[in-house]
Amino acid sequence: MLSSKSHKYTPVQDEEDFRDDKDAPTSPEDLNREDPLSYANGQWASDSEDDEYRNDKSKTKLLSGRSRSRRKSVSSLGSDDSTHGGSGAYTHRRISSRIRSIGSLPTQHLSPRRIGVAVVVVLVLVVLLGSWKGSSYLPHVTPTYQSNVRIDGESPAWYPSPRGGTMPRWEAAYEKAWDMVRNMTLAEKVNITTGTGWMMGLCVGNTGPAMGVGFPSLCLQDGPLGLRFADNITASPAGITVGATWSPALMYKRGRMMGYEARRKGVNVILGPSVGAFGRIPAGGRNWESFGVDPIVQSYGAALTIRGIQEEGVMATVKHFVANEQEHYRQAFEWGTSEGMSSNLDERTLHELYGWPFADAVRAGVSSVMCSYNQVNNSYACQNSKLLNGFIKDELGFQGFIQSDWLAQRSGVASALAGLDMSMPGDGVHWADGIPFWGPYLTEAVLNETLPLERLNDMVTRIVAAWYQIGQDGWPKPPPLGDGGPNFSSWTDEETGVVAPGSDDDATRVVNQHLDAASGSGFSHPGLARRIAAEGTVLLKNAGDVLPLSRNGWSQSDEEEYEIDMDGHKIRVAVFGEDAVVPEGGPNQCADRGCNKGTLAVGWGSGATEFPYLVSPWEALKRDFKKSAVDLVLSGEPSNVKGKGQEPVKAEEQDLCIVFVNSAGGEGFIASDGIKGDRNDLHLSKNGDKLIRDIADRCGRAASSPFARMQPVDDRVDGPNAKRGSGNGLGGRGNVIVVIHAIGPVLLEKFIEHPNVAGVLMANLPGQESGHALADVLFGRVNPSGHLPYTIAKKFDDYGPAKDLIYSSSDPIPQQNFSEGLLVDYRWFDANKLTPRYEFGYGLSYSDFSMGNLQITQKYTEHPEPFPEGRLPDEVEPPPYSDKIPPPSEAFFPSGFRKLKKFIYPYIEPDTVITPDLDPEWKHFLLETPSPAGGGEGGNPALYEELVQVEVDVTNLGERSGHAVPQLYIVFPEEVMDGEAPVEFPPRVLRGFDKIRLRGSVSAPSPGSALPDQAIRQHNLASAGQAKPMTPREKLDAMIVAAKKQKKIKDQALAGGVENDEQPDEAVPVESLVPRGDPTVHTHVHASNTSSSTLDTNASGHNDGNQEYLHQHDKRIDPAGLADDPETKAKSEGQNAEAAVASAKAAAEEAATPFPDLPEPPPPPPEEGEPLPEPVDGDIVSYDSHAPLPGPTMAPNFSNPDHIGHPQVYNIKEVKEDEWADGGRIHNRVGQPPIHYATGERQTVTFYLTRRDLSYWSVQSGNWVIPHGTFGIEVGWSSRDIVVRGRLW
């Protein structure tokens, strides 16, 4: 344990010598394990009198020239090497940084031996520093225990830490916060900044309270896609799936869902969203937590998620800052190195790529930023003053607090001075050892003036201000201040348990109330998760329009041609691959989802959640295929499916083969199947490529196949677009559909051109509604609208330098150089003229869209000034912090206080000797000049001035309604110079996107099977209360009413068209909406003009810009076949209502007996039996489109009162309930000319380009600059599929 006596910090005097020291201490025992030369026979290699060192109390301050001697800290002397149960591990620290690690070092008597050793050390440092004079890098020294370790790194210093409270939007919160903080004791202030330790509270992170002023302890909880370690929540689709939706509406709505559930569980701070890992390395283990490999996609995802979370009253955390791109070597101990790796990148790359989404997160008002484990330019991210003070707090004007990733803190006073505000989880070098960097040592550092009191006041006030800003002062407070706080435990599922299981406290109380957090919000959380997963599924290949499928087993495009000729035979459909099923042990059998068993719905690590249930693809397919028409089987290939009693299926005898494969990975503290977080390659897991090729070679080959008998070989079309196999002897005659679940891009070349592989879908990581969402797309209930948020290459090497993940290194600090600069993903492919298999932004649809009529409006007729306006003075003065040091008695342990073992307290012992430092290092800082790029939240407000308006018309060419995703790219001018240095640009960069729904052309639907709104609503209200379906009589009555209504509307349509506000209802199933017995998804019939059945789950999203608010609709087909049975289906447009009623009766009789073998997935939590409200203005699914982000509104000549600045996705508008559809893209009929129907809906999409969008980061000026020259404006469907082009200036 730590000594309770005085520990004095001896800082260095030289400002350069103090630059962002990322050196971090470790215990002697740890040093001995890592380097036998450092600590031998129980003694330090540089000091054989270690016991004397620990206990000596006198003070030493040795000066030699400008450099002071560095002394060892006792921060972790005597600590044990504890392991942990959560994310991350722990990094070794260097002796040299131990001086700065605590904020107070042990004082000691000076023996002649020690003086001599100290003098030698100083002389060595002077020589080494002198030898580096004039070097392009900062000085290096060689510590005693390892070689070639940089002490001060290559990142320039930036001091002092800017104070918060300078932005108008935060002014009121800071006034309240300072009124509270000024009345806190020193111990209370430290208590708020330091976590209580791992497993020292109900959450993964817990701070202490300030009981004297009524400030509560805070609960911080993972994660980026839902609450970790909590029950009765939603396991939503992962960030990469959300990015693949390209839907600002769903990004925002998912944030609302996450915030609502966190608030219901009593969580103050969500540790999400994630925008780092950015996705630079395609095999990176945590890419799946963020939104895609582009700053714009990341910015949209982060900013809208943050706004959704915080509008529910929960603080959001954007992470991991910054350049945390791989799991290998992210920190020590996990990988056998004494230091975490260094990500080395230049200023321009930081600003234009990796820092860009953090700027938009700050502009969206995020409460917290989490710094990452890794070093950046050889200075640890959590004590890199250039990044934390200079970039986040000064340039971006961040007003919230910076917290460390769990054990990412690497020093004490140094990290506080560099800008860190909160230490998480509180422990220092090791997990759960109770030895912090801050806690009592931060208290002592203030008392001995090693840390200025002003800095501590700013740290605390930032945290309290964020609490006020979000409105949590109105929450019930947790014990001992109240009965609120978290109502779940991260450490046990039992109702009662220990609050701090990491301590020696064995007192128990109720820790799990099992509150249902996924209900009561006014919209269906399972329905929203299902919709996101469906819209996040990317259709990569659809040869011959094999998709969507009919429930009879055919492609819907071929239904009319083949169903009559079946001669009583059933279609044979087989499902292959263990990814189709939930493993026998259940979806949560591996901690933190740390294995690849069964269907892959999430990556592993701290970003994962507990599944309340997981609907497998197999369950959903069984529900959808009609038993009377399809012989559906699950193959025993591969072996783990055999455990379900299945035998291998002969693919040769199948007409349709559906193969499920995956590629798994996750956070680095978990290893599974030889994958240690980062993937080893981009191939499919468990020989998935071989499985696909084998099935494709054999599917439908046998002559006994019913399809083979009715479809001669020579009638088929050869080539990649063949509808029914190749006919060339290279494969079978059945179609093969491949479904891929993956944490990132995979290589497809081993099977993608196989003639029998007709359909390929990238379903990403879909979350709990996996099977339902996939079936929605496969059967056409949801028109696919997902687009790739990354590039899929033909060869791994095509990804360029960014592909080179460091799997092994002999360097004590592995160095990862971002040598590609801005050329990541599609930018690299474009710059090097490499053809990918599927480019960034690519995605097919069941619809066809066109684009044209590009209009570019410039705010300035002449080229704008290259620089933004100069930085303006702060509009608000920060709080007037006091610098008066309080008496030590404020921080003494209270009399009779019971201390828990390993619990981290802010108190010091009454006999602690405090020796003031009369010349603290922080008084010698060279004050940095504020950045000209700063001055507002997210940067200089002038950067967000809108200079260009771009408009383009998008039209639906077909009958099927769908979503289109127009993407705006810009091309920078050529021959640009930054001073005397040429400036290179990627060939094109994304600068905006939107997702709009467009109705298809009007056509009369098949009458006779649609249910009116009220009938559906009554059915589901009954189900919500009693979980029972409609009786056949009720269903028949409803269908008769619907048939009459359809006849009337159809006649109107045939007589002269149907008005938009009275579209004919589609064929609407009743029981197919959710699993039988699942009352949670309330439905609403909606008028449409596609030929597929359509329902609304009311899991609403919304559209942005000039687009409508998107109401949630899922097109589902009932298991009983009411909608598309041959007996009940309308055969022509002239079918009368009486025939429809007769068909409805027959179908209702068939539906009276449900299928006995339908699977029953565990139902989600009930919605408390409450009906869903009609969507109205101000409903929970929308937010005020007039609530501006920081920054200017649009320029007057672009007058639009709703528009509030870039990203343009922030302009959310409500629309009528009946305005909806599913998504799509043109050119979806690969290899065939587009089929033109009567033109459907057309909309004008509007984009806005700001000054920042048109600028590059000038290294010479340290500012954003618009280059002179002509810009290209390009709008298209992907980074390669550009449809319209224009020029600017």
PDB file of N, CA and C in Angstrom, residues 738-788:
ATOM      1  N   VAL A 738     -25.832 -15.640 -50.887  1.00  0.00           N
ATOM      2  CA  VAL A 738     -24.842 -15.580 -49.811  1.00  0.00           C
ATOM      3  C   VAL A 738     -25.169 -14.405 -48.899  1.00  0.00           C
ATOM      4  N   VAL A 739     -25.198 -14.674 -47.607  1.00  0.00           N
ATOM      5  CA  VAL A 739     -25.424 -13.635 -46.603  1.00  0.00           C
ATOM      6  C   VAL A 739     -24.197 -13.577 -45.707  1.00  0.00           C
ATOM      7  N   ILE A 740     -23.630 -12.369 -45.570  1.00  0.00           N
ATOM      8  CA  ILE A 740     -22.399 -12.183 -44.818  1.00  0.00           C
ATOM      9  C   ILE A 740     -22.660 -11.269 -43.628  1.00  0.00           C
ATOM     10  N   HIS A 741     -22.283 -11.734 -42.455  1.00  0.00           N
ATOM     11  CA  HIS A 741     -22.235 -10.887 -41.269  1.00  0.00           C
ATOM     12  C   HIS A 741     -20.766 -10.660 -40.941  1.00  0.00           C
ATOM     13  N   ALA A 742     -20.348  -9.417 -40.824  1.00  0.00           N
ATOM     14  CA  ALA A 742     -18.925  -9.137 -40.647  1.00  0.00           C
ATOM     15  C   ALA A 742     -18.727  -7.830 -39.906  1.00  0.00           C
ATOM     16  N   ILE A 743     -17.558  -7.722 -39.255  1.00  0.00           N
ATOM     17  CA  ILE A 743     -17.223  -6.501 -38.530  1.00  0.00           C
ATOM     18  C   ILE A 743     -16.629  -5.447 -39.454  1.00  0.00           C
ATOM     19  N   GLY A 744     -16.374  -5.797 -40.711  1.00  0.00           N
ATOM     20  CA  GLY A 744     -15.787  -4.865 -41.656  1.00  0.00           C
ATOM     21  C   GLY A 744     -15.703  -5.508 -43.025  1.00  0.00           C
ATOM     22  N   PRO A 745     -14.918  -4.940 -43.934  1.00  0.00           N
ATOM     23  CA  PRO A 745     -14.851  -5.484 -45.293  1.00  0.00           C
ATOM     24  C   PRO A 745     -14.248  -6.883 -45.310  1.00  0.00           C
ATOM     25  N   VAL A 746     -14.692  -7.677 -46.274  1.00  0.00           N
ATOM     26  CA  VAL A 746     -14.146  -9.012 -46.505  1.00  0.00           C
ATOM     27  C   VAL A 746     -13.841  -9.147 -47.993  1.00  0.00           C
ATOM     28  N   LEU A 747     -12.911 -10.040 -48.303  1.00  0.00           N
ATOM     29  CA  LEU A 747     -12.585 -10.320 -49.701  1.00  0.00           C
ATOM     30  C   LEU A 747     -13.572 -11.335 -50.253  1.00  0.00           C
ATOM     31  N   LEU A 748     -14.087 -11.064 -51.439  1.00  0.00           N
ATOM     32  CA  LEU A 748     -15.141 -11.889 -52.035  1.00  0.00           C
ATOM     33  C   LEU A 748     -14.688 -12.633 -53.280  1.00  0.00           C
ATOM     34  N   GLU A 749     -13.441 -12.469 -53.669  1.00  0.00           N
ATOM     35  CA  GLU A 749     -13.006 -12.918 -54.991  1.00  0.00           C
ATOM     36  C   GLU A 749     -13.092 -14.424 -55.193  1.00  0.00           C
ATOM     37  N   LYS A 750     -13.064 -15.194 -54.156  1.00  0.00           N
ATOM     38  CA  LYS A 750     -13.084 -16.643 -54.299  1.00  0.00           C
ATOM     39  C   LYS A 750     -14.441 -17.178 -54.730  1.00  0.00           C
ATOM     40  N   PHE A 751     -15.463 -16.338 -54.662  1.00  0.00           N
ATOM     41  CA  PHE A 751     -16.785 -16.847 -55.032  1.00  0.00           C
ATOM     42  C   PHE A 751     -17.655 -15.832 -55.758  1.00  0.00           C
ATOM     43  N   ILE A 752     -17.293 -14.554 -55.770  1.00  0.00           N
ATOM     44  CA  ILE A 752     -18.234 -13.529 -56.225  1.00  0.00           C
ATOM     45  C   ILE A 752     -18.601 -13.693 -57.696  1.00  0.00           C
ATOM     46  N   GLU A 753     -17.706 -14.224 -58.533  1.00  0.00           N
ATOM     47  CA  GLU A 753     -18.021 -14.393 -59.948  1.00  0.00           C
ATOM     48  C   GLU A 753     -18.460 -15.813 -60.292  1.00  0.00           C
ATOM     49  N   HIS A 754     -18.655 -16.625 -59.277  1.00  0.00           N
ATOM     50  CA  HIS A 754     -19.182 -17.967 -59.539  1.00  0.00           C
ATOM     51  C   HIS A 754     -20.555 -17.833 -60.182  1.00  0.00           C
ATOM     52  N   PRO A 755     -20.806 -18.489 -61.303  1.00  0.00           N
ATOM     53  CA  PRO A 755     -22.063 -18.276 -62.037  1.00  0.00           C
ATOM     54  C   PRO A 755     -23.315 -18.625 -61.261  1.00  0.00           C
ATOM     55  N   ASN A 756     -23.209 -19.474 -60.257  1.00  0.00           N
ATOM     56  CA  ASN A 756     -24.407 -19.817 -59.488  1.00  0.00           C
ATOM     57  C   ASN A 756     -24.625 -18.932 -58.277  1.00  0.00           C
ATOM     58  N   VAL A 757     -23.656 -18.103 -57.932  1.00  0.00           N
ATOM     59  CA  VAL A 757     -23.847 -17.156 -56.832  1.00  0.00           C
ATOM     60  C   VAL A 757     -24.605 -15.964 -57.405  1.00  0.00           C
ATOM     61  N   ALA A 758     -25.916 -16.011 -57.244  1.00  0.00           N
ATOM     62  CA  ALA A 758     -26.773 -15.000 -57.860  1.00  0.00           C
ATOM     63  C   ALA A 758     -26.984 -13.788 -56.971  1.00  0.00           C
ATOM     64  N   GLY A 759     -26.985 -13.991 -55.660  1.00  0.00           N
ATOM     65  CA  GLY A 759     -27.245 -12.886 -54.747  1.00  0.00           C
ATOM     66  C   GLY A 759     -26.244 -12.865 -53.611  1.00  0.00           C
ATOM     67  N   VAL A 760     -25.767 -11.672 -53.262  1.00  0.00           N
ATOM     68  CA  VAL A 760     -24.857 -11.499 -52.129  1.00  0.00           C
ATOM     69  C   VAL A 760     -25.320 -10.289 -51.334  1.00  0.00           C
ATOM     70  N   LEU A 761     -25.468 -10.489 -50.033  1.00  0.00           N
ATOM     71  CA  LEU A 761     -25.865  -9.403 -49.141  1.00  0.00           C
ATOM     72  C   LEU A 761     -24.846  -9.267 -48.020  1.00  0.00           C
ATOM     73  N   MET A 762     -24.414  -8.041 -47.760  1.00  0.00           N
ATOM     74  CA  MET A 762     -23.578  -7.730 -46.614  1.00  0.00           C
ATOM     75  C   MET A 762     -24.495  -7.212 -45.520  1.00  0.00           C
ATOM     76  N   ALA A 763     -24.768  -8.087 -44.546  1.00  0.00           N
ATOM     77  CA  ALA A 763     -25.724  -7.737 -43.497  1.00  0.00           C
ATOM     78  C   ALA A 763     -25.053  -7.105 -42.284  1.00  0.00           C
ATOM     79  N   ASN A 764     -23.727  -6.938 -42.332  1.00  0.00           N
ATOM     80  CA  ASN A 764     -22.984  -6.266 -41.266  1.00  0.00           C
ATOM     81  C   ASN A 764     -23.251  -6.913 -39.913  1.00  0.00           C
ATOM     82  N   LEU A 765     -23.524  -6.127 -38.879  1.00  0.00           N
ATOM     83  CA  LEU A 765     -23.791  -6.634 -37.524  1.00  0.00           C
ATOM     84  C   LEU A 765     -25.161  -6.136 -37.099  1.00  0.00           C
ATOM     85  N   PRO A 766     -26.202  -6.960 -37.258  1.00  0.00           N
ATOM     86  CA  PRO A 766     -27.581  -6.449 -37.192  1.00  0.00           C
ATOM     87  C   PRO A 766     -28.209  -6.378 -35.817  1.00  0.00           C
ATOM     88  N   GLY A 767     -27.568  -6.930 -34.766  1.00  0.00           N
ATOM     89  CA  GLY A 767     -28.186  -6.855 -33.456  1.00  0.00           C
ATOM     90  C   GLY A 767     -29.273  -7.885 -33.257  1.00  0.00           C
ATOM     91  N   GLN A 768     -30.123  -7.648 -32.261  1.00  0.00           N
ATOM     92  CA  GLN A 768     -31.059  -8.658 -31.790  1.00  0.00           C
ATOM     93  C   GLN A 768     -32.107  -9.056 -32.820  1.00  0.00           C
ATOM     94  N   GLU A 769     -32.437  -8.181 -33.761  1.00  0.00           N
ATOM     95  CA  GLU A 769     -33.477  -8.467 -34.743  1.00  0.00           C
ATOM     96  C   GLU A 769     -32.882  -8.996 -36.053  1.00  0.00           C
ATOM     97  N   SER A 770     -31.769  -9.654 -35.974  1.00  0.00           N
ATOM     98  CA  SER A 770     -31.008 -10.086 -37.145  1.00  0.00           C
ATOM     99  C   SER A 770     -31.858 -10.825 -38.167  1.00  0.00           C
ATOM    100  N   GLY A 771     -32.488 -11.910 -37.760  1.00  0.00           N
ATOM    101  CA  GLY A 771     -33.246 -12.723 -38.701  1.00  0.00           C
ATOM    102  C   GLY A 771     -34.421 -12.000 -39.303  1.00  0.00           C
ATOM    103  N   HIS A 772     -35.162 -11.282 -38.471  1.00  0.00           N
ATOM    104  CA  HIS A 772     -36.317 -10.540 -38.989  1.00  0.00           C
ATOM    105  C   HIS A 772     -35.897  -9.522 -40.044  1.00  0.00           C
ATOM    106  N   ALA A 773     -34.841  -8.772 -39.740  1.00  0.00           N
ATOM    107  CA  ALA A 773     -34.394  -7.736 -40.673  1.00  0.00           C
ATOM    108  C   ALA A 773     -33.938  -8.336 -41.985  1.00  0.00           C
ATOM    109  N   LEU A 774     -33.222  -9.433 -41.920  1.00  0.00           N
ATOM    110  CA  LEU A 774     -32.756 -10.075 -43.143  1.00  0.00           C
ATOM    111  C   LEU A 774     -33.926 -10.576 -43.978  1.00  0.00           C
ATOM    112  N   ALA A 775     -34.887 -11.198 -43.315  1.00  0.00           N
ATOM    113  CA  ALA A 775     -36.053 -11.686 -44.049  1.00  0.00           C
ATOM    114  C   ALA A 775     -36.836 -10.540 -44.672  1.00  0.00           C
ATOM    115  N   ASP A 776     -36.898  -9.421 -43.991  1.00  0.00           N
ATOM    116  CA  ASP A 776     -37.580  -8.258 -44.573  1.00  0.00           C
ATOM    117  C   ASP A 776     -36.980  -7.885 -45.920  1.00  0.00           C
ATOM    118  N   VAL A 777     -35.659  -7.962 -46.019  1.00  0.00           N
ATOM    119  CA  VAL A 777     -34.989  -7.616 -47.267  1.00  0.00           C
ATOM    120  C   VAL A 777     -35.120  -8.744 -48.279  1.00  0.00           C
ATOM    121  N   LEU A 778     -34.892  -9.967 -47.851  1.00  0.00           N
ATOM    122  CA  LEU A 778     -34.934 -11.098 -48.787  1.00  0.00           C
ATOM    123  C   LEU A 778     -36.292 -11.219 -49.456  1.00  0.00           C
ATOM    124  N   PHE A 779     -37.361 -10.958 -48.718  1.00  0.00           N
ATOM    125  CA  PHE A 779     -38.706 -11.138 -49.261  1.00  0.00           C
ATOM    126  C   PHE A 779     -39.331  -9.831 -49.735  1.00  0.00           C
ATOM    127  N   GLY A 780     -38.547  -8.765 -49.784  1.00  0.00           N
ATOM    128  CA  GLY A 780     -39.025  -7.533 -50.390  1.00  0.00           C
ATOM    129  C   GLY A 780     -39.921  -6.686 -49.531  1.00  0.00           C
ATOM    130  N   ARG A 781     -40.062  -7.011 -48.268  1.00  0.00           N
ATOM    131  CA  ARG A 781     -40.862  -6.154 -47.409  1.00  0.00           C
ATOM    132  C   ARG A 781     -40.143  -4.836 -47.144  1.00  0.00           C
ATOM    133  N   VAL A 782     -38.844  -4.891 -47.142  1.00  0.00           N
ATOM    134  CA  VAL A 782     -38.023  -3.688 -47.096  1.00  0.00           C
ATOM    135  C   VAL A 782     -37.166  -3.675 -48.357  1.00  0.00           C
ATOM    136  N   ASN A 783     -37.283  -2.614 -49.110  1.00  0.00           N
ATOM    137  CA  ASN A 783     -36.479  -2.463 -50.317  1.00  0.00           C
ATOM    138  C   ASN A 783     -35.067  -2.102 -49.884  1.00  0.00           C
ATOM    139  N   PRO A 784     -34.052  -2.886 -50.202  1.00  0.00           N
ATOM    140  CA  PRO A 784     -32.705  -2.615 -49.680  1.00  0.00           C
ATOM    141  C   PRO A 784     -32.215  -1.232 -50.067  1.00  0.00           C
ATOM    142  N   SER A 785     -31.646  -0.547 -49.065  1.00  0.00           N
ATOM    143  CA  SER A 785     -31.144   0.802 -49.306  1.00  0.00           C
ATOM    144  C   SER A 785     -29.802   1.030 -48.630  1.00  0.00           C
ATOM    145  N   GLY A 786     -29.188  -0.037 -48.113  1.00  0.00           N
ATOM    146  CA  GLY A 786     -27.889   0.107 -47.494  1.00  0.00           C
ATOM    147  C   GLY A 786     -26.804   0.364 -48.520  1.00  0.00           C
ATOM    148  N   HIS A 787     -25.799   1.109 -48.120  1.00  0.00           N
ATOM    149  CA  HIS A 787     -24.638   1.402 -48.962  1.00  0.00           C
ATOM    150  C   HIS A 787     -23.377   1.165 -48.150  1.00  0.00           C
ATOM    151  N   LEU A 788     -22.334   0.712 -48.795  1.00  0.00           N
ATOM    152  CA  LEU A 788     -21.106   0.377 -48.085  1.00  0.00           C
ATOM    153  C   LEU A 788     -20.485   1.618 -47.458  1.00  0.00           C
TER     154      LEU A 788
END
